[in-house]
Amino acid sequence: MDKSMYAIEVEKLTKIYGKGETAVTAIADATFQVKPGELVAILGPSGSGKTTLLTAIGLINEPTHGKVVIDGAVVADEGWTPGFDLKRMRREKLGFIFQAHNLIPFLSAIENVMVALEINHLSRSEAKSRAVELLTSLNLAHRLNNFPSALSGGEAQRVAIARALANKPKVILADEPTAALDTENGKNVMALLKKLAVENHSAILVVTHDHRMVEGFDRIFQVSDGRITGES
Amino acid sequence: MNLAIRDIRYHLGRFILTSIGLGLLLGVVMSMGGIYRGLFADALTILTITKADIWVVQQNTNGPFAENSRIPEDIKYRIKAVPGVAEASPLSFQTIQIDRMDKPLRFFLIGYDLNGFGGPPVILAGRNIRQKHYEMVVAKGMNMAIGEKIRLGLHDYTVVGITSKVVSSSGDPAAFVTLADAQDIQFKKDNDAIRNDRERIGANLSSIQALSPSQAEFLQQNIARITESTHTVNTVVARLAPDANLQEVQERISRWNHFRPISVEEQTRILTKGMIEKARMQLGLFRIILLVISAVIISLIIYTSTLDKIKVIATLKLIGSQNRVIVAMILQQSLLMGILAYGIGYVLILLTYEKFPRRIVLEPFDLQMLFVIVVAICVISSFVGIRKALKVEPAEALGG
C-alpha cells in the first residue's frame, strides 16, 4: 500500500518534557501506521505515554522529534510543519472522544453536535439536519433537546461520538472513552466505534488501559515506559 | 450558534441575579448624576422663576443666597427710577423650621410684593394669595393641604394654594407669603421684647445729662420706631426694558453707596460655583468610585465565569474552534450583562426618582454617556476573561 493511503503515519515520534538533567522522555521512537477504517488500540498502564502519543497525533502536543502524517499531510517533522494550520486540520480531519464525554453543559445534545459543524462553517440548517441524522443513527432521536446533565453516561458518550463524527473526519482519536462508563456501556461504546470505523472508513485510535475493552480491535499496540513494546 | 446566549439561557437565574446586583449599582451611579443635576436645578430654581435681570443686594455681599443681605425696602422706588429698568420688586428670604405633626418641617419662606413679581410661578391647586396678610402658597414638596394652618412668628397662616416644586438652593421646599407678612415673621418682635427695648433705650437716654426729659421722651419714641421697623428686605430684583443696557444699569446702581447690583450670570456663578461646587465634586468622585467598583465586579464575574468554562473552552479549541468564537462568547456575555444591568438601573431610577427627598434630574445626555461608559467598561473588563481563555491549552480538555 502506498504511504499516502494511510490515515495516520507516525515515524520515530519522540516527545521529551523538560531539558538537561530534568528531561523526561514520555514517548520514544514510536512508529506505526493506521489505515482508514481500521480500529487500533494503544494499551498501556497509567503513565506509560499513551496519552502523550495521542496528543501528538491530535496536533495538541508538539513532538520533539519524528514525523506525523495525517491523511497524507505532513503535520510534524522535527516539530510542527511551519505555516501549517493545525486548528483547521483538527477541525476538518480529526474527531476527538474524551474520557468524560466533555459535552458543553449549556448546549443541548443536538447543539453539541451542531457546534462542531458550525465551527467548520456549515450553515445552521445543514448543521441541524446532519446533527439530527447522526444522533438518530446513534439511537438518540428522543434526546435531541436534552442537556448533558439529563443524559446517562452512555447517552452522553454517544452524543460525544456523534460530535466527533460530525465533520466526517479521517481520524478519530479517543482518550479512555470507556473510563467513565460501566462495563456494559463501555463495551457498547467500543462496539459502536468498531462499527463506525467500518461504516465511515475512518481510522480510529483508542487509548485505554483496560484490556477488557479492546476485544475485536484490528490491532493493539502495547505501550510501556514510553515505548511501543508490542503489537497484536 | 451564539454560545453566549446559550450559556446565559442555561444559567439564566444566575445571570439575572448578577445583572440585578450590577443594575442596582448602576442605578446608584445614575441617581448620583441625577442628584448633581438636581442640585444645579434646585440652586437655580428661584433665580429661574423670578425672571429678574438684576439682583440689588447689600454692598460687599454676594446676595441673599450666599450670605446675609439686608437693604431697605423703599430702595425699590429708586431702582424703578433708573433709566432702563422696567420694574423692580422687593423680596425677602428666610429658612424656617417648625414642628408639624410632631415632625420637623423645614422650608424656605419667600416674601414678595403682591403688586410686584417673584411670587409663585404657577398655581397647581387652590389660588394665589389675595389678602395682604395671613395667607400662604406652599410648594408641592411641603405636602400640605389647602386650608391647613401653621403658626409662623406671631400669627397663624392659612395655605390657600399649592405651587410647583420650588425649592431653595439647599433643596428645602419653598413657601410664599406677602412681603409684609414675611417681614413680620422675620423682624417683628413680640410685646415683651418691644417693652424691654423701649425701656433700655429710655434708660440710656435718661442718663444723658444734656437732654431734657421732653427731649429724651421724643428721642425714645423716634428711635424705638426705627428699631421696630420691619421694612427691610434681602434683595430688590429688577427687570430691564427690552432695549436697556445691563452694564449701564449696573454701573448706575453701583455708584450708590451700600448697594451691589448682581446680574443673573453673576448670581448663577455664585450659586453654582460657590455653593454647590464641593457637592458636585463629591458626587463626581462617588460616581467615579462606583464606576470603578462596577468595572471590578464585571471583571470578576467575567473572569470567574471564564474559569468555570475552562474545560468548555479547551474542548472548543480541541475541536478546532477559532479564537474569535471564544472571544465573542466572553465579550457578548459581558456586554449583555452590562446592557441588562444598565436597563435594570434605568428602570429602577425611573420608578423611584420622584420619591427621592432631593430632586433627581435625569438628563438624556448623562444617561447616554453612562451607557457608553458601561459598554466600554464591559469591553475592558472582559479582557481579563479573554486573556485567560486564550491561554487555555486544548490539552486541558483531556483527562477526567
XYZ file of C-alpha atoms in Angstrom:
632
model
C 0.000 0.000 0.000
C 1.200 3.484 -0.861
C 2.140 5.561 2.174
C -0.354 8.263 1.307
C -3.093 5.662 1.695
C -2.630 5.666 5.463
C -4.852 7.822 7.597
C -2.182 8.095 10.304
C 1.543 7.678 9.856
C 3.867 8.043 12.801
C 7.610 7.701 12.319
C 10.124 7.721 15.179
C 7.880 10.017 17.171
C 9.559 11.192 20.352
C 8.347 13.597 22.998
C 10.668 14.847 25.697
C 9.440 17.099 28.508
C 11.974 19.436 30.115
C 15.631 19.894 29.325
C 19.003 18.682 30.517
C 19.082 16.567 33.639
C 15.371 17.053 34.320
C 14.335 15.881 30.852
C 11.717 13.126 30.799
C 11.085 11.075 27.683
C 7.347 10.465 27.582
C 7.354 8.606 24.280
C 10.309 7.411 22.253
C 10.692 6.315 18.642
C 7.030 5.373 18.123
C 6.486 4.174 14.592
C 3.234 2.815 13.169
C 0.565 3.398 10.547
C -3.207 3.178 10.707
C -5.311 2.596 7.621
C -8.723 4.173 7.015
C -11.466 2.007 8.508
C -9.038 0.420 10.944
C -9.718 0.297 14.696
C -6.478 0.435 16.653
C -5.941 0.448 20.403
C -2.983 1.765 22.314
C -2.967 -0.177 25.515
C -0.807 0.594 28.472
C -0.773 1.384 32.161
C -1.139 4.855 33.561
C 1.960 6.982 32.866
C 3.166 4.799 30.007
C 2.993 7.663 27.487
C -0.127 6.641 25.576
C -1.932 9.990 26.066
C 1.224 11.848 25.021
C 1.218 9.813 21.836
C -2.462 10.629 21.277
C -1.974 14.376 21.863
C 0.944 14.461 19.449
C -1.150 12.756 16.748
C -4.072 15.035 17.724
C -1.921 18.115 16.969
C -2.150 19.333 20.557
C 1.304 18.470 21.803
C 4.296 19.254 19.590
C 6.589 16.247 19.107
C 10.235 16.806 19.962
C 11.399 14.551 17.160
C 9.907 12.398 14.461
C 7.267 12.712 11.851
C 3.450 12.743 11.938
C 1.410 12.468 8.742
C -2.381 12.766 8.810
C -4.324 11.866 5.674
C -1.213 12.389 3.587
C -0.340 15.809 5.046
C 2.946 16.112 6.933
C 1.886 17.970 10.046
C 5.071 17.454 12.023
C 8.618 16.674 11.005
C 11.081 17.520 13.781
C 8.470 19.950 15.169
C 5.295 21.311 13.617
C 5.457 21.961 9.910
C 5.946 25.747 9.619
C 2.804 27.606 8.495
C 0.593 24.556 8.852
C -2.939 25.402 10.093
C -3.251 22.921 12.945
C -6.666 24.196 14.031
C -8.086 23.718 10.584
C -6.601 20.229 10.426
C -8.180 19.353 13.800
C -11.492 20.833 12.646
C -11.638 19.074 9.289
C -9.712 15.823 9.612
C -9.784 14.848 13.286
C -12.532 13.871 15.682
C -11.999 13.624 19.431
C -13.721 11.477 22.033
C -12.845 12.148 25.644
C -12.761 10.220 28.877
C -15.555 12.294 30.438
C -17.509 12.999 27.249
C -16.675 16.768 27.530
C -20.015 17.874 26.197
C -20.663 21.565 26.555
C -23.040 21.685 29.548
C -25.082 24.647 28.353
C -25.816 23.153 24.935
C -28.437 20.505 24.256
C -27.434 17.202 22.641
C -28.251 18.455 19.153
C -26.461 21.780 19.769
C -23.362 19.944 20.993
C -23.145 18.245 17.629
C -24.150 21.361 15.682
C -21.405 23.455 17.294
C -18.704 21.243 15.759
C -20.362 21.602 12.349
C -20.889 25.358 12.575
C -17.270 25.843 13.637
C -16.459 24.107 10.358
C -18.524 26.723 8.503
C -21.643 24.662 7.815
C -24.869 26.665 7.654
C -27.278 26.386 10.560
C -29.825 24.345 8.612
C -27.184 21.974 7.202
C -25.675 21.567 10.649
C -29.067 20.827 12.156
C -30.038 18.162 9.628
C -26.611 16.482 9.889
C -26.806 16.539 13.727
C -30.295 15.011 13.697
C -29.139 12.355 11.258
C -26.108 11.458 13.399
C -27.948 11.403 16.717
C -30.774 9.368 15.221
C -28.296 6.838 13.883
C -26.912 6.514 17.422
C -30.411 5.920 18.848
C -30.615 9.358 20.444
C -33.520 10.810 18.468
C -35.546 11.120 21.687
C -32.744 13.017 23.420
C -32.060 15.775 20.884
C -33.083 18.642 23.138
C -31.797 17.275 26.424
C -28.877 18.939 28.147
C -25.878 16.725 29.065
C -26.897 16.816 32.731
C -30.105 14.975 31.784
C -28.324 12.224 29.828
C -26.999 8.953 31.176
C -23.245 8.280 30.919
C -23.718 6.030 27.888
C -26.011 8.536 26.159
C -23.610 11.396 26.812
C -20.735 9.397 25.382
C -22.808 8.595 22.273
C -23.520 12.334 21.830
C -19.758 12.902 22.138
C -19.190 10.250 19.462
C -21.757 11.981 17.240
C -19.880 15.251 17.718
C -16.577 13.552 16.859
C -18.134 12.150 13.675
C -19.893 15.371 12.719
C -17.356 16.611 10.199
C -16.736 13.133 8.721
C -13.133 13.041 9.992
C -10.481 10.802 8.517
C -9.156 10.093 12.005
C -10.960 9.679 15.318
C -8.862 9.855 18.472
C -10.421 8.509 21.639
C -8.857 9.075 25.040
C -10.081 6.448 27.523
C -13.618 6.643 26.100
C -14.947 3.997 28.464
C -13.275 5.158 31.667
C -16.397 6.877 32.973
C -18.760 4.080 31.931
C -19.749 0.754 33.455
C -18.531 -2.408 31.726
C -21.682 -2.928 29.692
C -21.853 0.656 28.433
C -18.105 0.573 27.843
C -18.408 -2.485 25.635
C -21.332 -0.916 23.781
C -19.260 2.182 23.051
C -16.334 0.106 21.804
C -18.668 -1.925 19.586
C -20.107 1.310 18.236
C -16.606 2.650 17.454
C -15.783 -0.542 15.597
C -18.995 -0.239 13.566
C -18.297 3.408 12.777
C -14.727 2.693 11.698
C -16.039 0.366 9.049
C -19.073 2.425 8.025
C -17.315 5.785 7.850
C -14.000 4.443 6.657
C -12.293 6.392 9.443
C -9.150 5.370 11.248
C -9.949 5.101 14.945
C -7.167 5.232 17.506
C -8.270 4.415 21.027
C -6.089 4.955 24.065
C -7.039 2.785 27.015
C -5.573 0.995 29.988
C -8.417 -1.540 30.133
C -7.524 -4.641 28.121
C -11.122 -5.936 28.523
C -12.329 -3.191 26.239
C -10.143 -3.927 23.253
C -11.781 -7.145 22.103
C -12.375 -7.155 18.372
C -9.873 -4.383 17.616
C -7.935 -4.728 14.378
C -4.622 -4.070 16.021
C -3.437 -3.398 19.547
C -0.181 -1.630 20.410
C 1.228 -2.268 23.862
C 2.937 0.799 25.352
C 5.215 0.697 28.329
C 7.612 3.339 29.675
C 7.227 5.455 26.572
C 7.943 2.737 24.062
C 5.748 0.565 21.874
C 6.674 -2.808 23.191
C 4.407 -4.979 21.135
C 1.713 -5.302 18.543
C -1.031 -7.865 18.353
C -24.819 29.395 17.059
C -24.497 32.058 19.707
C -22.675 30.416 22.600
C -23.049 33.451 24.873
C -26.844 33.362 24.600
C -26.869 29.586 25.094
C -24.761 29.880 28.241
C -26.956 32.680 29.583
C -30.100 30.642 28.818
C -28.675 27.707 30.766
C -27.599 29.837 33.732
C -30.479 32.287 33.460
C -31.157 32.682 37.187
C -27.526 33.376 37.976
C -27.210 35.788 35.076
C -30.346 37.735 36.026
C -29.403 37.929 39.702
C -25.915 39.154 38.825
C -27.372 41.704 36.425
C -29.831 42.903 39.081
C -26.958 43.413 41.518
C -24.986 45.277 38.924
C -28.130 47.160 37.890
C -28.625 48.401 41.444
C -25.068 49.691 41.414
C -25.595 51.423 38.072
C -28.875 52.793 39.415
C -26.914 54.439 42.204
C -24.493 55.855 39.617
C -27.457 57.234 37.652
C -29.031 58.695 40.781
C -25.722 60.372 41.669
C -25.743 62.056 38.268
C -29.395 62.941 38.755
C -28.707 64.381 42.210
C -25.905 66.505 40.760
C -28.207 67.825 38.028
C -30.881 68.245 40.688
C -28.524 70.294 42.866
C -27.893 72.504 39.885
C -31.595 72.844 39.080
C -32.505 73.441 42.742
C -29.831 76.084 43.124
C -31.189 77.974 40.152
C -34.930 77.441 40.736
C -35.622 80.725 42.470
C -33.350 82.532 40.053
C -35.264 80.992 37.159
C -38.801 81.592 38.416
C -38.057 85.192 39.358
C -37.031 86.044 35.793
C -35.111 89.107 37.026
C -32.204 90.690 35.165
C -30.572 92.326 38.167
C -30.472 91.454 41.861
C -29.728 94.506 44.025
C -28.230 93.389 47.327
C -26.287 94.812 50.262
C -22.844 96.141 49.273
C -19.880 93.802 49.735
C -22.114 90.785 49.919
C -22.825 88.040 47.405
C -26.570 88.283 47.733
C -29.262 86.604 49.785
C -28.439 83.024 48.752
C -24.777 83.183 49.705
C -24.816 85.374 52.812
C -26.835 87.890 54.813
C -28.016 90.824 52.755
C -30.281 93.494 54.199
C -31.406 96.584 52.358
C -34.287 98.996 52.934
C -37.493 98.138 51.137
C -38.019 101.646 49.809
C -34.891 101.430 47.627
C -37.238 99.788 45.119
C -38.515 103.262 44.167
C -35.019 104.492 43.340
C -34.267 101.359 41.360
C -37.503 101.688 39.422
C -36.462 105.225 38.507
C -33.152 104.124 36.943
C -33.296 104.511 33.144
C -33.653 101.067 31.524
C -35.373 99.426 34.496
C -38.881 98.305 33.591
C -39.955 97.040 37.002
C -38.480 96.356 40.432
C -39.793 94.293 43.270
C -38.518 93.592 46.779
C -38.045 90.062 48.024
C -37.447 88.572 51.418
C -35.968 85.123 52.069
C -35.822 83.123 55.244
C -35.268 79.467 56.125
C -37.740 78.316 58.766
C -38.006 75.079 60.675
C -41.119 74.320 62.692
C -42.709 71.226 64.180
C -45.664 69.896 62.239
C -47.426 66.716 63.287
C -44.511 66.022 65.634
C -42.082 66.113 62.766
C -39.698 68.885 61.785
C -40.835 70.835 58.730
C -38.089 72.864 57.129
C -38.885 75.269 54.343
C -37.723 78.407 52.586
C -40.096 81.335 53.084
C -40.244 83.861 50.275
C -41.948 87.171 50.853
C -42.966 89.076 47.742
C -44.827 92.218 46.853
C -48.313 91.332 45.624
C -48.055 94.223 43.160
C -44.582 93.168 42.002
C -43.064 89.901 40.861
C -41.160 86.965 42.361
C -44.235 85.126 43.616
C -45.351 81.544 42.921
C -44.594 80.649 39.295
C -47.726 78.551 38.897
C -50.728 77.558 40.987
C -51.364 73.807 40.788
C -54.255 73.768 43.253
C -56.234 76.402 45.165
C -55.487 80.018 44.375
C -52.798 82.659 44.660
C -52.518 84.974 47.673
C -55.192 87.687 47.554
C -55.086 89.191 51.011
C -52.194 91.206 52.379
C -51.958 89.057 55.498
C -52.014 85.521 56.790
C -52.280 83.622 53.525
C -49.607 81.437 52.025
C -48.912 79.388 48.923
C -46.722 76.361 49.502
C -44.646 74.192 47.193
C -45.905 70.710 46.425
C -42.916 69.270 48.291
C -44.233 70.557 51.634
C -47.079 68.033 51.459
C -49.589 70.459 52.953
C -53.304 70.634 52.185
C -55.273 73.680 51.181
C -56.888 75.195 54.241
C -54.181 73.888 56.589
C -52.891 76.437 59.086
C -49.408 76.787 60.510
C -48.065 79.254 63.053
C -45.177 81.409 61.922
C -43.875 84.059 64.257
C -46.802 85.691 65.995
C -49.613 84.607 63.656
C -51.348 81.651 62.003
C -51.080 81.360 58.210
C -53.546 79.501 56.012
C -52.457 77.569 52.955
C -54.549 78.904 50.052
C -52.626 77.443 47.114
C -50.110 74.812 46.039
C -47.332 75.717 43.655
C -44.894 73.556 41.719
C -41.667 72.055 43.001
C -39.985 75.310 44.023
C -37.022 74.780 46.325
C -34.208 76.789 47.861
C -30.580 76.324 46.832
C -30.241 73.847 49.690
C -33.217 71.832 48.499
C -35.812 72.948 51.069
C -39.303 73.399 49.620
C -40.461 76.992 49.310
C -43.497 78.766 50.704
C -44.736 82.180 49.606
C -46.304 84.892 51.745
C -46.767 88.595 51.170
C -43.720 90.751 51.762
C -45.389 92.418 54.762
C -46.031 89.027 56.378
C -42.506 87.837 55.614
C -41.077 90.983 57.198
C -43.279 90.493 60.267
C -42.191 86.877 60.594
C -38.539 87.791 60.152
C -38.207 91.057 62.048
C -41.254 91.754 64.252
C -40.564 91.355 67.930
C -43.102 90.173 70.450
C -44.553 92.619 73.005
C -42.145 91.711 75.815
C -39.126 92.264 73.562
C -40.541 95.621 72.406
C -41.140 96.725 76.026
C -37.626 95.661 77.019
C -36.064 97.523 74.077
C -38.032 100.686 74.817
C -37.023 100.595 78.482
C -33.375 100.046 77.567
C -33.437 102.981 75.109
C -35.231 105.139 77.703
C -32.700 104.250 80.385
C -29.795 105.054 78.059
C -31.311 108.395 77.070
C -32.173 109.382 80.640
C -28.552 109.000 81.597
C -27.592 111.694 79.079
C -27.476 114.859 81.241
C -27.601 117.203 78.250
C -31.153 116.091 77.307
C -34.263 117.492 78.941
C -36.982 114.914 79.886
C -39.182 116.021 76.954
C -36.237 115.723 74.505
C -35.409 112.297 75.885
C -39.032 111.147 75.519
C -39.165 112.491 71.937
C -35.942 110.682 71.053
C -37.079 107.475 72.772
C -40.269 107.371 70.664
C -38.421 108.023 67.368
C -35.512 105.655 67.993
C -37.967 102.942 69.035
C -39.932 103.460 65.812
C -36.743 102.992 63.769
C -35.611 99.892 65.663
C -39.096 98.374 65.477
C -39.417 98.965 61.744
C -39.733 95.817 59.678
C -39.341 97.487 56.279
C -36.167 95.630 55.438
C -35.752 93.211 52.526
C -32.986 90.870 51.381
C -32.923 91.971 47.799
C -34.729 94.048 45.243
C -34.995 92.360 41.874
C -35.328 94.331 38.679
C -36.336 93.539 35.128
C -34.935 95.658 32.348
C -36.723 97.229 29.433
C -36.129 95.363 26.128
C -33.676 97.977 24.811
C -31.883 98.585 28.108
C -28.154 98.034 28.561
C -27.456 95.774 31.531
C -23.969 97.142 32.174
C -25.144 100.744 32.157
C -27.889 99.969 34.665
C -25.428 98.065 36.848
C -22.916 100.927 36.725
C -25.539 103.431 37.680
C -26.716 101.402 40.718
C -23.116 100.633 41.705
C -22.484 104.361 42.145
C -24.916 104.440 45.059
C -23.478 103.688 48.469
C -24.405 100.463 50.203
C -25.757 98.532 47.212
C -24.436 95.977 44.786
C -26.275 95.111 41.556
C -25.674 91.484 40.594
C -26.545 90.282 37.102
C -28.229 86.898 36.563
C -24.985 85.497 35.140
C -23.078 86.559 38.261
C -25.816 85.214 40.508
C -25.761 81.898 38.613
C -21.996 81.719 39.054
C -22.263 82.466 42.774
C -24.890 79.774 43.201
C -23.314 77.072 41.077
C -19.600 77.609 41.536
C -19.630 78.852 45.073
C -22.395 76.927 46.730
C -22.646 73.554 45.016
C -19.153 73.091 43.627
C -18.000 70.914 46.516
C -21.155 68.850 46.432
C -20.686 68.466 42.675
C -17.100 67.309 43.103
C -18.119 64.947 45.868
C -20.846 63.413 43.731
C -18.478 63.224 40.766
C -15.943 61.363 42.885
C -18.608 58.969 44.126
C -19.666 58.292 40.557
C -16.100 57.539 39.511
C -15.605 55.241 42.523
C -18.871 53.415 41.782
C -17.946 53.018 38.121
C -14.558 51.591 39.127
C -16.351 49.204 41.508
C -18.712 48.224 38.669
C -15.713 47.587 36.400
C -14.028 45.438 39.049
C -17.256 43.499 39.655
C -17.829 42.903 35.929
C -14.190 41.821 35.539
C -14.509 39.400 38.444
C -17.805 37.983 37.193
C -16.446 37.511 33.685
C -13.177 36.072 34.991
C -14.863 33.556 37.304
C -17.365 32.698 34.575
C -14.392 32.052 32.250
C -12.737 29.877 34.904
C -15.992 27.883 35.103
C -15.749 27.309 31.380
C -12.082 26.317 31.097
C -12.965 22.754 30.076
C -15.574 24.033 27.599
C -13.043 26.448 26.087
C -10.387 23.724 25.921
C -12.874 21.387 24.227
C -13.850 24.080 21.731
C -10.177 24.674 20.948
C -9.546 20.970 20.622
C -12.327 20.508 18.091
C -10.765 23.327 16.082
C -12.782 26.355 17.141
C -11.396 29.687 16.040
C -10.319 32.094 18.809
C -12.917 34.620 17.642
C -15.715 32.187 18.611
C -14.374 32.043 22.170
C -13.620 35.792 22.348
C -17.127 36.583 21.047
C -18.713 34.326 23.663
C -16.953 36.119 26.543
C -17.351 39.621 25.115
C -21.029 39.171 24.264
C -21.779 37.859 27.754
C -20.020 40.804 29.313
C -21.879 43.262 27.074
C -25.247 41.599 27.607
C -24.732 41.701 31.350
C -23.720 45.363 31.252
C -26.627 46.329 28.994
C -29.174 44.400 31.056
C -27.763 45.885 34.265
C -27.974 49.350 32.721
C -31.606 48.697 31.760
C -32.428 47.481 35.272
C -30.707 50.513 36.813
C -32.544 52.833 34.445
C -35.978 51.328 35.156
C -35.238 51.401 38.883
C -34.361 55.091 38.804
C -37.295 55.879 36.536
C -39.656 54.265 39.026
C -38.158 55.823 42.131
C -36.653 59.192 41.291
C -39.838 61.094 42.198
C -39.655 59.590 45.678
C -36.147 60.827 46.444
C -36.084 63.525 49.115
C -33.989 65.684 46.810
C -34.677 66.463 43.211
C -33.235 63.997 40.672
C -32.877 65.372 37.167
C -32.232 62.686 34.550
C -30.598 64.305 31.549
C -30.635 62.206 28.341
C -27.022 63.228 27.678
C -25.877 61.921 31.093
C -27.722 58.650 30.563
C -26.274 58.219 27.076
C -22.770 58.951 28.366
C -23.210 56.429 31.172
C -24.381 53.842 28.633
C -21.245 54.423 26.556
C -19.096 54.164 29.716
C -20.840 50.918 30.762
C -20.244 49.423 27.312
C -16.585 50.497 27.471
C -16.246 49.019 30.975
C -17.755 45.732 29.765
C -15.336 45.554 26.854
C -12.323 46.376 29.036
C -13.471 44.094 31.858
C -13.898 41.150 29.505
C -10.213 41.404 28.567
C -9.174 39.556 31.734
C -11.503 36.701 30.857
C -10.469 36.726 27.200
C -6.786 36.712 28.163
C -7.370 33.717 30.395
C -9.405 31.941 27.698
C -6.782 32.486 25.016
C -4.155 30.947 27.289
C -6.167 27.748 27.753
C -4.481 24.800 26.066
C -6.621 22.340 24.071
C -4.901 19.553 26.007
C -6.793 20.669 29.128
C -9.871 19.017 27.598
C -8.225 15.647 28.037
C -8.238 13.711 31.256
C -11.003 13.142 33.767
